[in-house]
Coordinates of C-alpha atoms and ligand atoms in Angstrom, one line a residue:
M10 CA 170.1 112.0 29.3
T11 CA 173.0 111.5 31.7
S12 CA 173.5 114.0 34.5
P13 CA 176.3 116.6 34.1
D14 CA 177.4 116.1 37.7
L15 CA 180.2 113.7 38.6
P16 CA 178.9 110.2 39.5
A17 CA 178.8 109.4 43.2
E18 CA 181.5 106.7 42.8
L19 CA 184.0 109.2 41.2
K20 CA 183.2 111.9 43.8
A21 CA 183.9 109.4 46.6
A22 CA 187.1 108.3 44.9
L23 CA 188.3 112.0 44.6
D24 CA 187.3 112.7 48.2
G25 CA 189.2 109.6 49.3
K26 CA 192.3 110.9 47.5
L27 CA 191.9 114.3 49.1
R28 CA 192.2 112.7 52.6
G29 CA 195.6 113.6 53.9
F30 CA 196.1 116.4 51.5
S31 CA 195.8 120.0 52.6
R32 CA 192.9 121.8 50.8
S33 CA 194.6 125.1 50.9
D34 CA 197.7 123.5 49.3
A35 CA 195.4 121.9 46.6
A36 CA 193.8 125.4 46.1
G37 CA 197.3 127.0 45.6
R38 CA 198.3 124.3 43.1
A39 CA 195.0 124.5 41.2
A40 CA 195.5 128.3 41.0
T41 CA 199.0 127.9 39.6
I42 CA 197.9 125.3 37.0
S43 CA 194.9 127.5 35.9
K44 CA 197.2 130.5 35.6
T45 CA 199.5 128.4 33.4
Y46 CA 196.6 127.5 31.2
R47 CA 195.4 131.1 31.0
G48 CA 198.9 132.2 30.0
G49 CA 198.8 129.7 27.1
G50 CA 200.6 126.9 28.9
N51 CA 199.5 123.3 29.1
S52 CA 199.3 120.4 31.5
G53 CA 203.1 120.1 31.5
A54 CA 202.7 122.1 34.8
I55 CA 201.1 119.0 36.4
R56 CA 204.1 117.0 37.7
T57 CA 203.3 115.5 41.0
E58 CA 200.5 113.5 42.6
A59 CA 199.4 116.6 44.5
D60 CA 199.3 118.7 41.3
A61 CA 197.3 116.0 39.5
L62 CA 194.8 115.8 42.4
A63 CA 194.5 119.6 42.5
Y64 CA 193.9 119.7 38.8
A65 CA 191.3 117.0 39.0
L66 CA 189.4 118.6 41.9
A67 CA 189.3 121.9 40.1
R68 CA 188.7 120.9 36.5
M69 CA 187.2 117.4 36.4
P70 CA 183.6 118.5 37.3
A71 CA 183.5 121.0 34.5
T72 CA 185.2 118.9 31.8
Y73 CA 183.0 116.0 32.8
A74 CA 179.9 118.2 32.5
A75 CA 181.0 119.4 29.0
V76 CA 181.8 115.9 27.8
T77 CA 178.5 114.6 29.1
A78 CA 176.5 117.3 27.4
S79 CA 178.3 116.5 24.1
L80 CA 177.6 112.8 24.5
N81 CA 174.0 113.4 25.4
A82 CA 173.7 115.5 22.1
L83 CA 175.3 112.6 20.2
A84 CA 173.1 110.0 21.7
E85 CA 170.0 112.1 21.0
I86 CA 170.9 112.3 17.3
R87 CA 171.9 108.7 17.1
P88 CA 169.7 106.8 19.6
D89 CA 170.9 103.4 18.3
F90 CA 174.5 104.1 18.8
A91 CA 175.8 101.5 21.3
P92 CA 179.6 101.6 21.4
K93 CA 181.3 98.6 23.0
N94 CA 184.8 100.0 23.3
L95 CA 186.3 103.4 23.8
L96 CA 189.6 105.0 23.1
D97 CA 190.2 108.2 25.2
V98 CA 193.1 110.2 23.7
G99 CA 194.9 112.6 26.1
A100 CA 192.8 111.0 28.8
G101 CA 194.4 112.8 31.8
P102 CA 192.6 111.9 35.0
G103 CA 190.1 109.8 32.9
T104 CA 187.3 112.4 32.8
A105 CA 185.9 111.5 29.3
T106 CA 186.1 107.8 30.1
W107 CA 184.0 108.3 33.2
A108 CA 181.5 110.4 31.2
A109 CA 181.3 107.9 28.4
A110 CA 180.9 105.0 30.8
E111 CA 177.8 106.8 32.3
A112 CA 176.4 107.8 28.9
F113 CA 176.7 104.4 27.2
S114 CA 175.9 101.4 29.2
S115 CA 177.0 99.3 26.2
L116 CA 180.7 100.3 26.7
Q117 CA 182.8 97.4 28.1
D118 CA 186.4 98.1 27.2
F119 CA 188.2 101.4 27.9
A120 CA 191.6 102.2 26.4
L121 CA 193.2 105.4 27.5
V122 CA 196.4 107.1 26.4
D123 CA 198.3 110.1 27.8
A124 CA 201.8 111.5 28.1
N125 CA 201.4 112.7 31.7
D126 CA 202.5 110.2 34.4
A127 CA 201.0 112.0 37.3
L128 CA 197.6 112.2 35.7
R129 CA 197.7 108.6 34.5
S130 CA 198.5 107.4 38.1
L131 CA 195.7 109.5 39.5
A132 CA 193.3 108.1 36.8
L133 CA 194.3 104.5 37.8
G134 CA 193.9 105.3 41.5
L135 CA 190.4 106.7 40.9
V136 CA 189.1 103.5 39.2
T137 CA 190.6 101.1 41.8
D138 CA 187.2 100.4 43.3
S139 CA 185.1 100.8 40.2
F140 CA 183.3 97.7 38.9
R141 CA 182.2 99.7 35.8
L142 CA 185.7 100.7 34.8
R143 CA 187.4 97.4 35.7
H144 CA 188.5 96.8 32.1
I145 CA 190.6 100.0 31.8
D146 CA 193.9 99.8 29.9
Y147 CA 195.9 103.1 30.3
E148 CA 199.1 103.5 28.2
R149 CA 201.5 106.3 28.9
G150 CA 203.2 108.0 26.0
E151 CA 202.8 110.4 23.1
A152 CA 199.3 110.1 21.6
R153 CA 200.0 109.8 17.9
S154 CA 202.7 107.1 18.2
L155 CA 200.5 105.1 20.7
L156 CA 197.5 105.5 18.3
A157 CA 199.5 103.8 15.5
N158 CA 199.4 100.6 17.4
A159 CA 196.1 101.0 19.3
D160 CA 193.1 98.7 18.5
A161 CA 190.3 100.4 16.7
A162 CA 187.4 101.5 18.9
D163 CA 183.7 102.2 18.4
L164 CA 184.2 105.6 19.9
V165 CA 187.3 107.7 20.0
M166 CA 187.4 110.8 22.1
A167 CA 189.7 113.7 22.9
S168 CA 188.5 116.1 25.5
Y169 CA 190.3 119.4 26.2
M170 CA 193.4 117.9 24.6
I171 CA 194.0 119.1 21.1
G172 CA 194.7 122.7 22.3
E173 CA 197.8 121.3 23.9
I174 CA 199.5 120.4 20.6
S175 CA 200.7 122.3 17.5
E176 CA 198.3 123.0 14.7
A177 CA 200.1 120.7 12.3
E178 CA 200.0 118.0 14.9
Q179 CA 196.3 118.5 15.6
W180 CA 195.4 117.5 12.1
A181 CA 197.7 114.5 12.1
L182 CA 196.3 113.4 15.4
A183 CA 192.7 113.9 14.1
E184 CA 193.5 111.7 11.2
A185 CA 195.1 109.1 13.4
M186 CA 192.0 109.1 15.6
W187 CA 189.7 109.0 12.6
A188 CA 191.6 106.0 11.2
K189 CA 190.8 104.0 14.4
T190 CA 187.0 104.5 14.4
N191 CA 183.7 105.1 12.9
D192 CA 182.8 107.7 15.5
T193 CA 184.9 110.5 16.9
L194 CA 184.1 113.1 19.5
V195 CA 186.3 116.1 20.2
V196 CA 185.5 118.6 23.0
E197 CA 187.4 121.8 23.6
P198 CA 186.9 124.9 25.8
G199 CA 184.1 127.2 24.6
T200 CA 186.4 130.0 23.6
P201 CA 187.1 131.5 20.1
A202 CA 190.3 129.6 20.0
G203 CA 188.7 126.3 21.1
Y204 CA 185.9 126.8 18.5
A205 CA 188.5 127.6 15.8
R206 CA 190.3 124.2 16.5
I207 CA 187.0 122.3 16.4
I208 CA 185.9 123.9 13.2
A209 CA 189.2 123.3 11.5
L210 CA 189.3 119.7 12.5
R211 CA 185.6 119.3 11.5
E212 CA 186.4 120.6 8.0
H213 CA 189.5 118.5 7.7
L214 CA 187.7 115.3 8.6
I215 CA 184.7 116.1 6.4
G216 CA 187.2 116.3 3.6
R217 CA 188.2 112.7 4.6
G218 CA 184.6 111.4 4.4
A219 CA 183.2 112.3 7.9
H220 CA 179.7 113.4 8.5
V221 CA 178.6 115.6 11.5
A222 CA 176.3 114.0 14.0
A223 CA 176.3 116.9 16.4
P224 CA 176.1 119.8 17.1
C225 CA 175.6 120.9 13.4
P226 CA 172.5 119.8 11.5
H227 CA 174.5 119.7 8.3
D228 CA 178.0 118.9 6.9
G229 CA 178.3 122.3 5.2
R230 CA 180.5 125.2 6.1
C231 CA 179.8 126.8 9.5
P232 CA 177.5 129.7 8.8
L233 CA 178.8 131.8 11.7
E234 CA 181.0 134.7 10.8
P235 CA 183.7 135.9 13.1
P236 CA 183.6 137.4 15.7
D237 CA 180.7 135.0 16.3
W238 CA 181.6 131.5 17.3
C239 CA 179.7 128.3 18.2
H240 CA 179.8 127.2 21.8
F241 CA 177.5 125.9 24.5
S242 CA 177.2 126.1 28.2
Q243 CA 176.6 123.5 30.8
R244 CA 175.7 124.2 34.4
L245 CA 177.2 121.9 37.1
Q246 CA 177.0 121.7 40.9
R247 CA 180.1 122.4 42.9
S248 CA 180.8 120.1 45.9
R249 CA 182.4 121.6 49.0
A250 CA 185.8 120.3 48.0
H251 CA 185.4 121.8 44.5
M252 CA 184.4 125.2 46.0
Q253 CA 187.4 125.1 48.4
V254 CA 189.9 124.2 45.7
K255 CA 188.6 126.9 43.4
S256 CA 188.1 129.4 46.3
A257 CA 184.6 129.8 44.9
E258 CA 181.6 131.3 46.6
V259 CA 178.6 130.0 44.6
P260 CA 177.7 126.3 44.6
F261 CA 177.6 126.0 40.8
E262 CA 179.4 127.0 37.7
D263 CA 178.7 127.2 34.0
E264 CA 181.2 125.5 31.7
R265 CA 181.4 126.8 28.2
F266 CA 182.6 124.3 25.6
S267 CA 182.7 123.6 21.8
Y268 CA 182.5 120.2 20.4
V269 CA 182.0 118.1 17.3
A270 CA 180.8 114.5 17.0
L271 CA 181.8 113.0 13.6
T272 CA 180.5 109.7 12.1
R273 CA 181.3 107.7 9.1
A274 CA 177.7 106.9 8.0
P275 CA 175.7 109.9 6.8
V276 CA 173.2 111.0 9.3
E277 CA 169.9 110.2 7.8
E278 CA 167.2 112.8 8.0
R279 CA 168.1 116.1 9.4
R280 CA 164.9 117.3 10.9
F281 CA 166.4 119.4 13.7
S282 CA 167.9 122.8 14.2
R283 CA 170.5 123.5 16.9
V284 CA 169.8 126.3 19.4
L285 CA 172.9 128.5 19.4
A286 CA 172.1 130.8 22.4
Q287 CA 169.6 131.0 25.2
P288 CA 166.4 132.1 23.5
D289 CA 164.9 135.4 24.4
I290 CA 161.4 134.9 25.7
G291 CA 159.4 138.1 25.2
K292 CA 155.7 138.9 25.8
V293 CA 155.0 139.1 22.1
E294 CA 157.4 136.6 20.7
I295 CA 160.3 134.3 21.3
S296 CA 163.6 135.0 19.4
A297 CA 165.9 132.1 19.0
K298 CA 169.2 131.9 17.2
L299 CA 169.2 128.6 15.3
C300 CA 171.6 126.6 13.1
T301 CA 169.4 124.9 10.6
P302 CA 170.2 122.5 7.8
D303 CA 169.8 125.5 5.5
G304 CA 171.9 128.0 7.4
L305 CA 171.7 130.4 10.3
S306 CA 168.3 131.6 11.3
L307 CA 167.0 134.1 13.8
A308 CA 163.6 132.6 14.4
K309 CA 160.8 134.7 15.8
I310 CA 157.9 132.7 17.2
P311 CA 154.9 134.8 17.9
R312 CA 152.7 134.2 20.9
R313 CA 149.7 133.9 18.6
A314 CA 151.3 130.7 17.1
K315 CA 150.2 128.9 20.3
A316 CA 151.6 125.4 19.8
D317 CA 154.9 126.6 18.3
Y318 CA 155.3 129.2 21.1
A319 CA 154.6 126.6 23.8
S320 CA 157.3 124.3 22.2
A321 CA 159.8 127.2 21.9
R322 CA 159.4 128.2 25.5
R323 CA 161.0 124.9 26.4
W324 CA 164.1 125.4 24.1
R325 CA 167.4 125.7 25.8
W326 CA 170.8 126.7 24.5
G327 CA 172.4 123.6 22.9
D328 CA 169.1 121.8 22.3
A329 CA 168.3 120.0 19.0
V330 CA 164.8 121.3 18.2
E331 CA 162.2 120.4 15.7
R332 CA 162.2 122.7 12.7
L333 CA 159.3 125.2 12.8
N334 CA 159.8 126.8 9.4
L335 CA 158.9 130.2 10.8
S336 CA 161.6 132.3 9.2
R337 CA 164.0 132.2 6.4
P338 CA 167.6 131.5 7.0
T339 CA 169.8 134.6 7.2
S340 CA 172.8 133.0 5.4
D341 CA 173.8 129.7 4.0
Ligands
SAM406 C1 193.7 119.6 29.7 S1 194.2 117.9 29.9 C2 192.6 117.1 29.6 C3 192.6 115.8 30.2 C4 191.3 115.0 30.0 N1 191.0 114.7 28.6 C5 190.1 115.7 30.6 O1 189.2 116.1 29.8 O2 190.1 115.9 31.8 C6 195.1 117.6 28.4 C7 195.7 116.2 28.4 O3 196.3 115.9 27.2 C8 197.5 115.2 27.4 N2 198.3 115.5 26.2 C9 198.6 116.6 25.6 N3 199.4 116.4 24.5 C10 199.6 115.1 24.5 C11 200.3 114.2 23.5 N4 201.0 114.7 22.5 N5 200.3 112.9 23.8 C12 199.6 112.4 24.8 N6 198.9 113.1 25.7 C13 198.9 114.5 25.5 C14 198.1 115.9 28.6 O4 199.1 115.1 29.2 C15 196.8 116.1 29.5 O5 196.6 115.0 30.3

């Protein structure tokens, strides 16, 4: 399992970039960018080197943590997956590329595409001293047209990106990404809207022959009914610079995210269930909301079932856990 915290090399590169920049100016820029996002805007608000750095300081730790958690989940389900090359679509400051490089030591070539000049320059500046990311090739331009000429890659990723494009374009982009690979990972914010994008894209690509590797233990329709939605949470540590730029008081944050990892080959045996919320550990029993291969289940694990209870005590939100067969699914 890869750590959700930024690798030391990336932290040092960000700190190096911050030298000579005012932290309060960076905090002001980060606040403006985040207000733009909350108001439904996109990364078009990031125009200068200072904006790009402010964005990266404020958001890279959390997006890195979410992508890492998703990659860890994928690697757990497919332990033999050893991609050699990566295509990072809407790569921005290179967050998903850094996360994938840490998660898969097999990766050697990294192709990135993005329309934003300031973020691309920052990404290239951050890898200058990196031996690991020395084979990075970063093209600037509109994702779908660049994808048409891109080389196929073992892993294609888009992190916190598809929310920036229109619905019709999201499907076209998903198809273009899928056409370039056997394995695709898409990560979005853990909001109802982020989940809705993930689930629509999931269904669309299943219709084109994809199979779900994670988080779902099945390729069927999502059993959650609105207003419920599937999302996960990853805790990450905040550095001093991160706290200053976010005007934060606690040294950690919890990033909520939704994701889907799709693969061309059917996932063989599905012996796991996905934990959909932090289990409730009571004196008499543990209650856990699970997505199982047969549907949604609110599992109750009584203390008297000693071995199962001991296993369930270790369950965390987002884990893939062994099926205990304790309760019947509540829906299919
Ligand atoms: C919120 S940022 C996320 C960046 C990066 N993936 C990360 O996780 O940190 C969204 C990125 O998508 C890029 N983007 C949005 N629409 C795009 C398009 N049509 N073509 C290329 N890049 C696009 C933006 O320029 C921006 O860098």
